[in-house]
PDB file of C-alpha atoms in Angstrom:
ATOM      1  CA  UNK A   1       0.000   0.000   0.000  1.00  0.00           C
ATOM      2  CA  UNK A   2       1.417   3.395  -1.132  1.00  0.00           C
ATOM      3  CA  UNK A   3       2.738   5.607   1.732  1.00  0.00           C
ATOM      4  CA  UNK A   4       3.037   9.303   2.265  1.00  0.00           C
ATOM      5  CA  UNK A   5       4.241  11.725   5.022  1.00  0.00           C
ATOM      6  CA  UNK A   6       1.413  14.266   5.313  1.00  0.00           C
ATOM      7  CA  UNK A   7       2.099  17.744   6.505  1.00  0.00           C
ATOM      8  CA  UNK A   8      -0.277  17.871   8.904  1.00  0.00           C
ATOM      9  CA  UNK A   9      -1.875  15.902  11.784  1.00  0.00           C
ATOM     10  CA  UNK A  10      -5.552  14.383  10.876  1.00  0.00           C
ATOM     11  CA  UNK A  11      -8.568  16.676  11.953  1.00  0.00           C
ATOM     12  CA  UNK A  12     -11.100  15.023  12.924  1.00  0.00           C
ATOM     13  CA  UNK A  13      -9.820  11.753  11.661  1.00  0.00           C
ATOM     14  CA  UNK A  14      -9.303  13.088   7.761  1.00  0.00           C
ATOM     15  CA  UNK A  15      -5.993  14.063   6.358  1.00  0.00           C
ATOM     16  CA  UNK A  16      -5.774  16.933   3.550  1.00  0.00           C
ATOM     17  CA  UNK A  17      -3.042  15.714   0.943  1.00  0.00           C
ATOM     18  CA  UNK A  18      -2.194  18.156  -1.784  1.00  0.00           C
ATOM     19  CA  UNK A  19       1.130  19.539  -4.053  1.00  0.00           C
ATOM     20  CA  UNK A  20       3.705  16.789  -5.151  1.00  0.00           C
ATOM     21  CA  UNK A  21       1.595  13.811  -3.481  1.00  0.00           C
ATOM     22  CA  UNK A  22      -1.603  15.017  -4.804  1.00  0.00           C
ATOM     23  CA  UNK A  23       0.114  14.590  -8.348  1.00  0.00           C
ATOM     24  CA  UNK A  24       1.498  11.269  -7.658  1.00  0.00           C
ATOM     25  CA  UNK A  25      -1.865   9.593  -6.164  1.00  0.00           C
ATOM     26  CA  UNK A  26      -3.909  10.932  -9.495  1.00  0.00           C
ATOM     27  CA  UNK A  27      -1.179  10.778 -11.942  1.00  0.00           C
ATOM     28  CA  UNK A  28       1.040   8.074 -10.652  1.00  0.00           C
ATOM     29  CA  UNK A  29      -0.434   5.870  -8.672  1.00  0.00           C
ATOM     30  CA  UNK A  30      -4.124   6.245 -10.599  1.00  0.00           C
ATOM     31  CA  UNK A  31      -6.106   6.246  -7.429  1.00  0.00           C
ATOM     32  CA  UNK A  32     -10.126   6.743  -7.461  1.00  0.00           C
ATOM     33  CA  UNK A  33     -12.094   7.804  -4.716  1.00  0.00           C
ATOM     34  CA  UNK A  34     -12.553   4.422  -2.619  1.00  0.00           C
ATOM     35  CA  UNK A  35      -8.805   3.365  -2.557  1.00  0.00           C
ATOM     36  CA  UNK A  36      -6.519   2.851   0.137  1.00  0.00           C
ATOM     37  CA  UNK A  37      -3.369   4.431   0.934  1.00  0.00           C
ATOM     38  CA  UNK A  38      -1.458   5.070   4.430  1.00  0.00           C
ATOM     39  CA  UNK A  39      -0.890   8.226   5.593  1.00  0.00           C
ATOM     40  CA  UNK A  40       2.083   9.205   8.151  1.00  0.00           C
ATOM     41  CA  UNK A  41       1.373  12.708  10.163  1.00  0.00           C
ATOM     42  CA  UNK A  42       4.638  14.540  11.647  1.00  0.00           C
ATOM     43  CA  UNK A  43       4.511  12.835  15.263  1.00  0.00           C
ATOM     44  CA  UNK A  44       5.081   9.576  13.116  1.00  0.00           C
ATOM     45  CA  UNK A  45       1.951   7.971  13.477  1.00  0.00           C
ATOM     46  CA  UNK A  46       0.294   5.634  10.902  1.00  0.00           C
ATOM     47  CA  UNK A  47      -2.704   5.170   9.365  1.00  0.00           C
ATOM     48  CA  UNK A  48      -4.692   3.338   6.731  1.00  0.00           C
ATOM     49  CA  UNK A  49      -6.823   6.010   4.821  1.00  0.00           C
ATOM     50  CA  UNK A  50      -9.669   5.762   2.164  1.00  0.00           C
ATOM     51  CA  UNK A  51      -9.461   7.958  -0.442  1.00  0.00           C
ATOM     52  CA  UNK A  52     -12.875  10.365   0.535  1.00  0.00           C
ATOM     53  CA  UNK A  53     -13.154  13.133  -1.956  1.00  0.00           C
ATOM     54  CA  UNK A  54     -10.717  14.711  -4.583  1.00  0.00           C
ATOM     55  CA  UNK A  55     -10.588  18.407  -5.370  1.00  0.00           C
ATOM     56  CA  UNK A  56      -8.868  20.255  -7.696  1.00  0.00           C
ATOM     57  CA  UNK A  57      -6.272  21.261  -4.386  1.00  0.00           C
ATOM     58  CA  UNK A  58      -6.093  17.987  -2.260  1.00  0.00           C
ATOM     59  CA  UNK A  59      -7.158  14.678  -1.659  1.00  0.00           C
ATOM     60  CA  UNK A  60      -9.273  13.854   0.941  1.00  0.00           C
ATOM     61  CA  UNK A  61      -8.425  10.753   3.078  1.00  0.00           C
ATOM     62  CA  UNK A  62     -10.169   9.742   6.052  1.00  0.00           C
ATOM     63  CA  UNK A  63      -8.679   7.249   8.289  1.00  0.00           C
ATOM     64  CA  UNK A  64      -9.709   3.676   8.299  1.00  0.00           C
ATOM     65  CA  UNK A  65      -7.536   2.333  10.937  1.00  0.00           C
ATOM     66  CA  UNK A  66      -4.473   3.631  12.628  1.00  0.00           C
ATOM     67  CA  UNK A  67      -1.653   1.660  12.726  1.00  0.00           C
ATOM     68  CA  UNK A  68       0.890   0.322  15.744  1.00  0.00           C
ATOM     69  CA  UNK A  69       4.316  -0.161  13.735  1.00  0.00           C
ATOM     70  CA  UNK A  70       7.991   0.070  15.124  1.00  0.00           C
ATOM     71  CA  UNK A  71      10.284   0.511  12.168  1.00  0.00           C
ATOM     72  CA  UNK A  72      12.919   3.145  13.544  1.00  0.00           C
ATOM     73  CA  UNK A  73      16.031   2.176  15.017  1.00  0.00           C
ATOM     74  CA  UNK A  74      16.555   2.814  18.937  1.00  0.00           C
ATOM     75  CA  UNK A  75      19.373   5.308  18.446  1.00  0.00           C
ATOM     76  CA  UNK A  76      18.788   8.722  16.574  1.00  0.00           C
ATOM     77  CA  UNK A  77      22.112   8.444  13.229  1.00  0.00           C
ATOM     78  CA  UNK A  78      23.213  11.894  12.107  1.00  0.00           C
ATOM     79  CA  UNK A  79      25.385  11.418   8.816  1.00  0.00           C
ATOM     80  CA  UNK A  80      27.863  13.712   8.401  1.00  0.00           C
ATOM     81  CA  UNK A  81      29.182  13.898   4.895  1.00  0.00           C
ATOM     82  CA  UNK A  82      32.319  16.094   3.272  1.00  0.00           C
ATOM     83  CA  UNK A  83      30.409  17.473   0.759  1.00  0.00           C
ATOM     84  CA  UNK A  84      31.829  14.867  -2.457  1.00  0.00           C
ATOM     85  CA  UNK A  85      31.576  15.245  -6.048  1.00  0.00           C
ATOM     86  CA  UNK A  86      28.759  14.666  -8.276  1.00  0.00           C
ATOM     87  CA  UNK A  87      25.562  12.781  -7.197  1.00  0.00           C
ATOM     88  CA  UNK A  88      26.998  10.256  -4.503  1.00  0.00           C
ATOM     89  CA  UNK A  89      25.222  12.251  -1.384  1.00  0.00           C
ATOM     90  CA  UNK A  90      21.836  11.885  -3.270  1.00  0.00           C
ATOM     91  CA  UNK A  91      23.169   8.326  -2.804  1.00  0.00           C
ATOM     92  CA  UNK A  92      24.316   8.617   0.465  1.00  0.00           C
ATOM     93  CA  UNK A  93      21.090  10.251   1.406  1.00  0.00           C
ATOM     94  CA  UNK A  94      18.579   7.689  -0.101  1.00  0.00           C
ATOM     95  CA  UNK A  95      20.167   4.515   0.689  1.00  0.00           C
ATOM     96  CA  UNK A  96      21.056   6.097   4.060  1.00  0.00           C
ATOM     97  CA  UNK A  97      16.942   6.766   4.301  1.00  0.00           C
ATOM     98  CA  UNK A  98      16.000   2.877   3.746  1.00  0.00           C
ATOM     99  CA  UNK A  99      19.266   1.976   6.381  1.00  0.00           C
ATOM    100  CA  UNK A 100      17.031   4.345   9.340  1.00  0.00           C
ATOM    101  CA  UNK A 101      19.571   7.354   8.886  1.00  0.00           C
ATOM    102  CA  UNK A 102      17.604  10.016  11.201  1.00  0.00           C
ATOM    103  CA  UNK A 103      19.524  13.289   9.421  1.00  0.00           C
ATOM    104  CA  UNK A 104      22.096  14.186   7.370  1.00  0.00           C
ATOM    105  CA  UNK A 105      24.238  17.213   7.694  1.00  0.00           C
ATOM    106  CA  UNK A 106      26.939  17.532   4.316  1.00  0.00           C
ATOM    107  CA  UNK A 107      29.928  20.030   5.724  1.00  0.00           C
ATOM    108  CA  UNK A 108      32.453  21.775   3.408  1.00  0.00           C
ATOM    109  CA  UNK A 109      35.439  20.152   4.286  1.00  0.00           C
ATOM    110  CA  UNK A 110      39.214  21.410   3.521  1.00  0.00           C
ATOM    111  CA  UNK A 111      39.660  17.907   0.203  1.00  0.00           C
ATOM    112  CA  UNK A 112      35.721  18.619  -0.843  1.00  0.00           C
ATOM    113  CA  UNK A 113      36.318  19.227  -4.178  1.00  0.00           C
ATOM    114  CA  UNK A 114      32.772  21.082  -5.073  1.00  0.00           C
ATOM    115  CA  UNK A 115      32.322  24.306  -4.651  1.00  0.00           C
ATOM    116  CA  UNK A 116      29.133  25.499  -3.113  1.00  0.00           C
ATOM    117  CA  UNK A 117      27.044  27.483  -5.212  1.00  0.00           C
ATOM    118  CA  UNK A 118      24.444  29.649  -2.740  1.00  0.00           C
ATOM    119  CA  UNK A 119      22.484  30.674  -5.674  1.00  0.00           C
ATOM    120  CA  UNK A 120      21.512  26.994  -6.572  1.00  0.00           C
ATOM    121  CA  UNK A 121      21.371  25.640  -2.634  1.00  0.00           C
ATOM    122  CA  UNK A 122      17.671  26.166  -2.106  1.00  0.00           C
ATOM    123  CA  UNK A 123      16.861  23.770  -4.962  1.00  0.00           C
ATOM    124  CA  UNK A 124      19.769  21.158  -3.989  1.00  0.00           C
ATOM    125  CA  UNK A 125      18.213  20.774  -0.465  1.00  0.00           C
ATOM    126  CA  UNK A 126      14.603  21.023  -2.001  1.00  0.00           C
ATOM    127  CA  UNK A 127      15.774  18.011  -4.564  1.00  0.00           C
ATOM    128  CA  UNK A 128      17.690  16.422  -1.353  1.00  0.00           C
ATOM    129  CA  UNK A 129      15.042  16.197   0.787  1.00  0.00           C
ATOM    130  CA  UNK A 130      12.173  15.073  -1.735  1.00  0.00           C
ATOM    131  CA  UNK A 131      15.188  12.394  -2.310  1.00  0.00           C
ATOM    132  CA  UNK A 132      14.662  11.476   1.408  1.00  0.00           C
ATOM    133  CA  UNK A 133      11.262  11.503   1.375  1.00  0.00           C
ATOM    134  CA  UNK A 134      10.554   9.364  -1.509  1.00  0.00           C
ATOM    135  CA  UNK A 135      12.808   6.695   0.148  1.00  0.00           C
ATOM    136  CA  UNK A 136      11.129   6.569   3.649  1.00  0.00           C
ATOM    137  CA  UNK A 137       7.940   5.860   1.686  1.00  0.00           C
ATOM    138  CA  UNK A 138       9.175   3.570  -0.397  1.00  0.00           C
ATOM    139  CA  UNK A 139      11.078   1.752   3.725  1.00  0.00           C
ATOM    140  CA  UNK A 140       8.316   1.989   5.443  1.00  0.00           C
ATOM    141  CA  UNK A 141       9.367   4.408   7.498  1.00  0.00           C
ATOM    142  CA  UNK A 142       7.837   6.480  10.084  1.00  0.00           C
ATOM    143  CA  UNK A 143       9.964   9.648  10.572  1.00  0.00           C
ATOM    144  CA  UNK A 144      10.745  11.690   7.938  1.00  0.00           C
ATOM    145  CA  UNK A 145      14.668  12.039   7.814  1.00  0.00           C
ATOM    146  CA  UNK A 146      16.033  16.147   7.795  1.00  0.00           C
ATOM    147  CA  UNK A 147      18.636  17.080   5.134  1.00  0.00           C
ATOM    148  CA  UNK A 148      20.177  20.294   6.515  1.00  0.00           C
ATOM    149  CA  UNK A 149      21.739  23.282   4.746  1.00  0.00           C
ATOM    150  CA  UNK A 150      25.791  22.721   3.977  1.00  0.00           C
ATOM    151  CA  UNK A 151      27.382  23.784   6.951  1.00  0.00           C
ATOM    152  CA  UNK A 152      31.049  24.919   7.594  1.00  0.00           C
ATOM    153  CA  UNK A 153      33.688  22.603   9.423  1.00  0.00           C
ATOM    154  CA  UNK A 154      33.470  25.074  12.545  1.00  0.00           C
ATOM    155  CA  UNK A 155      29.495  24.822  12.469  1.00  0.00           C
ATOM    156  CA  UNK A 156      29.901  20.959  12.403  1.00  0.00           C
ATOM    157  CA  UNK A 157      32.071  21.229  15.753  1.00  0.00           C
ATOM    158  CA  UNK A 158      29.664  23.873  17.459  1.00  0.00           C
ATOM    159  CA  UNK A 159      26.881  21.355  16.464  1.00  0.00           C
ATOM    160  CA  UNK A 160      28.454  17.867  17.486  1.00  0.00           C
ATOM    161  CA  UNK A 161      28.077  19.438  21.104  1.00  0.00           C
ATOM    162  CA  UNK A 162      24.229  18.653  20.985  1.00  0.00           C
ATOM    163  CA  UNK A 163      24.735  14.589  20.484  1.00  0.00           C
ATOM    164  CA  UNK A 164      25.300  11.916  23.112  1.00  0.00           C
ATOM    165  CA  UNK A 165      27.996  10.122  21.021  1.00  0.00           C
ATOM    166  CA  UNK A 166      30.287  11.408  17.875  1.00  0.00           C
ATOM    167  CA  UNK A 167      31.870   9.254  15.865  1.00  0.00           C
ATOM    168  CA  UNK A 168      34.918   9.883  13.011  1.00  0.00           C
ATOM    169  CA  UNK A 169      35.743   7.046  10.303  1.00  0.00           C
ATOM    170  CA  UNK A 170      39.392   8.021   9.657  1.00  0.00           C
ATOM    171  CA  UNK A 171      41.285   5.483   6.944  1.00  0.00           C
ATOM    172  CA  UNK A 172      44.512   6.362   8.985  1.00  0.00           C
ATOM    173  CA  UNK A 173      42.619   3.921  11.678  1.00  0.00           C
ATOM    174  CA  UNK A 174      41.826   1.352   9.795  1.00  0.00           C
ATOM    175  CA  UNK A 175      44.710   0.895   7.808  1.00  0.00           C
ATOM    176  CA  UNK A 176      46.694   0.862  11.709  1.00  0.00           C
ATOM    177  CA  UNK A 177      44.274  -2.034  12.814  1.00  0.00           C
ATOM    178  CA  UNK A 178      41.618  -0.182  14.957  1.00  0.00           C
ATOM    179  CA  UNK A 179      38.763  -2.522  14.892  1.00  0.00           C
ATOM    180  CA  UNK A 180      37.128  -1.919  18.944  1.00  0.00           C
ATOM    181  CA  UNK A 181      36.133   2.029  19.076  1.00  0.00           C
ATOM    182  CA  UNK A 182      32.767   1.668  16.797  1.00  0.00           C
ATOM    183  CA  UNK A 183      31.775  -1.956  18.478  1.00  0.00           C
ATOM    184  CA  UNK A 184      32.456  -0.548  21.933  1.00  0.00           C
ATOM    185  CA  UNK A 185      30.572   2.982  21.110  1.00  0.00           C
ATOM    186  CA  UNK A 186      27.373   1.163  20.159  1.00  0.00           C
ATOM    187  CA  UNK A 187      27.654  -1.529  23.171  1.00  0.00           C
ATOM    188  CA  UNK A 188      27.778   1.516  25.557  1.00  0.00           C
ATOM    189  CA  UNK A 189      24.747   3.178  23.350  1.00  0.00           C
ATOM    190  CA  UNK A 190      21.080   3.165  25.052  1.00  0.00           C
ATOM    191  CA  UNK A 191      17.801   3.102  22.912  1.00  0.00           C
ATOM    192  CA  UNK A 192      16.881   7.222  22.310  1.00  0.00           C
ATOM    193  CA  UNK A 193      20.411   8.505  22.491  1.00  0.00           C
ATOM    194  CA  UNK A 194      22.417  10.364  19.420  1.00  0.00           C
ATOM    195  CA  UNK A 195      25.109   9.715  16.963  1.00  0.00           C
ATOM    196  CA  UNK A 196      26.638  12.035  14.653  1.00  0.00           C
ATOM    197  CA  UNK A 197      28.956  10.022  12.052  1.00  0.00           C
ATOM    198  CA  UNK A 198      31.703  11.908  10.211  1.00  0.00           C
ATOM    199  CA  UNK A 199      32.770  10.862   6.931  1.00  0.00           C
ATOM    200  CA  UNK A 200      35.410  12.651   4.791  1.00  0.00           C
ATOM    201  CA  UNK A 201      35.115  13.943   0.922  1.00  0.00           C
ATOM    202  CA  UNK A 202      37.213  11.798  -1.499  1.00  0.00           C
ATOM    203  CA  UNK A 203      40.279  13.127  -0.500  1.00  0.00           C
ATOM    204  CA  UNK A 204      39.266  11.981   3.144  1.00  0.00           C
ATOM    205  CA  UNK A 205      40.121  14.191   6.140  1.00  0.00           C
ATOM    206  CA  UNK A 206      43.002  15.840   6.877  1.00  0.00           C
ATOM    207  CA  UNK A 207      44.986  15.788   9.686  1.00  0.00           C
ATOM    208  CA  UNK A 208      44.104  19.064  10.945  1.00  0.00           C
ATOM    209  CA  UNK A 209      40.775  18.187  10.811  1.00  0.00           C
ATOM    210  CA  UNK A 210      41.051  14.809  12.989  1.00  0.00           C
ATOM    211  CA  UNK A 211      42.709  17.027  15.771  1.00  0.00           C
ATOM    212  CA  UNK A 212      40.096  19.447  15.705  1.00  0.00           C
ATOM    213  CA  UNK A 213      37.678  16.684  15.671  1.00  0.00           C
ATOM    214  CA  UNK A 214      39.460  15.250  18.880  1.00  0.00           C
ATOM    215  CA  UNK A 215      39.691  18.038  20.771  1.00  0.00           C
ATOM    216  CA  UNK A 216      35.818  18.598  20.317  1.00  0.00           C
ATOM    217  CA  UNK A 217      34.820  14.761  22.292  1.00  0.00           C
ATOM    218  CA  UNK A 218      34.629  12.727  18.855  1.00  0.00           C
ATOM    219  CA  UNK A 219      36.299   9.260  18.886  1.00  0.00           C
ATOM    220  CA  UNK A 220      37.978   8.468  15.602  1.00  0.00           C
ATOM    221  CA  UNK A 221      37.528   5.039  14.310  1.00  0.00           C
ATOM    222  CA  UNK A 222      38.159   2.436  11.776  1.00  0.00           C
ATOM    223  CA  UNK A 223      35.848   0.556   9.840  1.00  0.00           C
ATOM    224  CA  UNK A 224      37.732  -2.858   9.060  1.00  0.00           C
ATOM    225  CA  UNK A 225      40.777  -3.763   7.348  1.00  0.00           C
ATOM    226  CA  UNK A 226      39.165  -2.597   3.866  1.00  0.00           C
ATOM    227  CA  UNK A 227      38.824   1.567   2.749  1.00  0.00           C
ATOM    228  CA  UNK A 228      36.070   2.218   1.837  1.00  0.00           C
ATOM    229  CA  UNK A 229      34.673   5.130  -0.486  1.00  0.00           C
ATOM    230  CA  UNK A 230      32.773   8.371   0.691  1.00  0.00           C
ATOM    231  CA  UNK A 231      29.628   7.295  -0.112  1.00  0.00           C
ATOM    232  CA  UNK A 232      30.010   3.297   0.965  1.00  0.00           C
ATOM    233  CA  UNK A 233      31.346   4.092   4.451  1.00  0.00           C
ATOM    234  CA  UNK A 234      28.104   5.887   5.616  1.00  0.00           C
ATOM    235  CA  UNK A 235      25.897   2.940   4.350  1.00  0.00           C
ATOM    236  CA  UNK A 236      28.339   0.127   5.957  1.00  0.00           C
ATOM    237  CA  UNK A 237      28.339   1.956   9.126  1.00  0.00           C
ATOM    238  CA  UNK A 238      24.305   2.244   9.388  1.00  0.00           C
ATOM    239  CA  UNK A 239      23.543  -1.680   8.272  1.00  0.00           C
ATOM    240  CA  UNK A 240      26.070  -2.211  11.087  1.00  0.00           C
ATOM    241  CA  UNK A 241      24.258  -0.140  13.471  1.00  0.00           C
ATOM    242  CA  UNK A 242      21.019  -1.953  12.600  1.00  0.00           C
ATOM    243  CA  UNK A 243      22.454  -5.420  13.082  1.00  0.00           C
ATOM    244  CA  UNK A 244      23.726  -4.419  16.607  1.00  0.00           C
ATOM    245  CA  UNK A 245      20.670  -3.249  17.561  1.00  0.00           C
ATOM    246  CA  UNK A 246      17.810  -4.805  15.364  1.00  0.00           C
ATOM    247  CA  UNK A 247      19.041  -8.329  14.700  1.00  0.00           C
ATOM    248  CA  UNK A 248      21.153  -9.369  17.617  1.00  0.00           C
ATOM    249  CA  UNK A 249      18.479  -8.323  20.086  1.00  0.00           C
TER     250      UNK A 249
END
């Protein structure tokens, strides 16, 4: 059953959809008046809908029955991405979505290659986040995960200060053999605390940048014997999150 994060909480147990997802349930998805969908309000909360009435603004939807599902992880993932070249945070960002990623933050860091262009950054975080969106629909997920605005390295160190637990994969690690920091961060980890993950550009940090990172609380770490790219590192480091806490449990 198609799935859609609705702007606003049901009144009176009817949801108003319009814009983008009004498109896609007429256009797309060829829905009549009659046919089900499930509707997601901004506290996370699920519902099967019937399709009530359709306007030339919204669809109607009135709630059918409401739904009990847990598909979040316990622990609220920040990715943290060097901003890297071409389209591999759109990949970071949707794959990241399906893996239960809670927000992702890209930072200008001193090897990101791509330059920043403020003109076009209102429609890169638009396309970003309908990127994100589309993804939790298509997961089954019940929060709707936040793409933020590029921020500077210093912004990224003034912000790490509101998480539980910060994170850095650093190739310098794994290449030396670390293998305990990430395993022993997530064993210490209780459900409904924070982690922000850092991940380099191509280039990967530099070493200014780790000891700046330090000296702000983050733990660098490796990620196995193997280096792996900017935009696999993010993904291997949330499926392993989810198998510590979703399949060994």
């Amino acid at each position: 059953m198609q799935r859609y994060f609705v702007k606003d909480r049901a009144n009176g147990n009817r949801f108003l959809i319009d814009s983008d997802d009004r498109h896609h349930i007429l256009k797309v998805m060829r829905m009549h008046i009659g046919d089900q969908l499930m509707c997601v309000d901004p506290q996370g909360k699920t519902a099967v809908c019937e399709i009530a009435e359709i306007t030339d603004e919204q669809v109607v939807a009135d709630v059918v029955q409401w739904k009990e599902e847990n598909s979040e992880l316990p622990i609220s993932i920040t990715i943290a991405s060097g901003l890297p070249k071409g389209d591999k945070l759109e990949w970071i960002i949707q794959k990241g979505t399906e893996l239960g990623a809670h927000k992702f933050m890209p930072f200008s860091a001193a090897r990101s290659v791509v330059k920043w262009d403020e003109k076009k950054a209102a429609k890169k975080i638009e396309r970003w986040q309908k990127i994100a969106k589309e993804a939790a629909e298509q997961s089954h997920r019940a929060i709707l995960p936040e793409v933020s605005n590029l921020v500077s390295f210093k912004n990224l160190l003034a912000d790490s200060k509101n998480f539980d637990y910060k994170l850095v994969a650093y190739e310098e690690e794994s290449r030396s053999g670390e293998t305990s920091i990430f395993s022993s961060t997530l064993t210490k980890m209780e459900n409904g605390q924070s982690l922000l993950l850092v991940f380099g550009p191509e280039g990967g940090l530099t070493e200014e940048e780790v000891r700046l990172l330090k000296e702000n609380g983050f733990s660098i770490c490796g990620l196995g014997p193997r280096i792996l790219r900017t935009e696999t590192a993010p993904l291997y480091s949330i499926a392993a999150i989810s198998y510590h806490f979703e399949l060994m449990r």
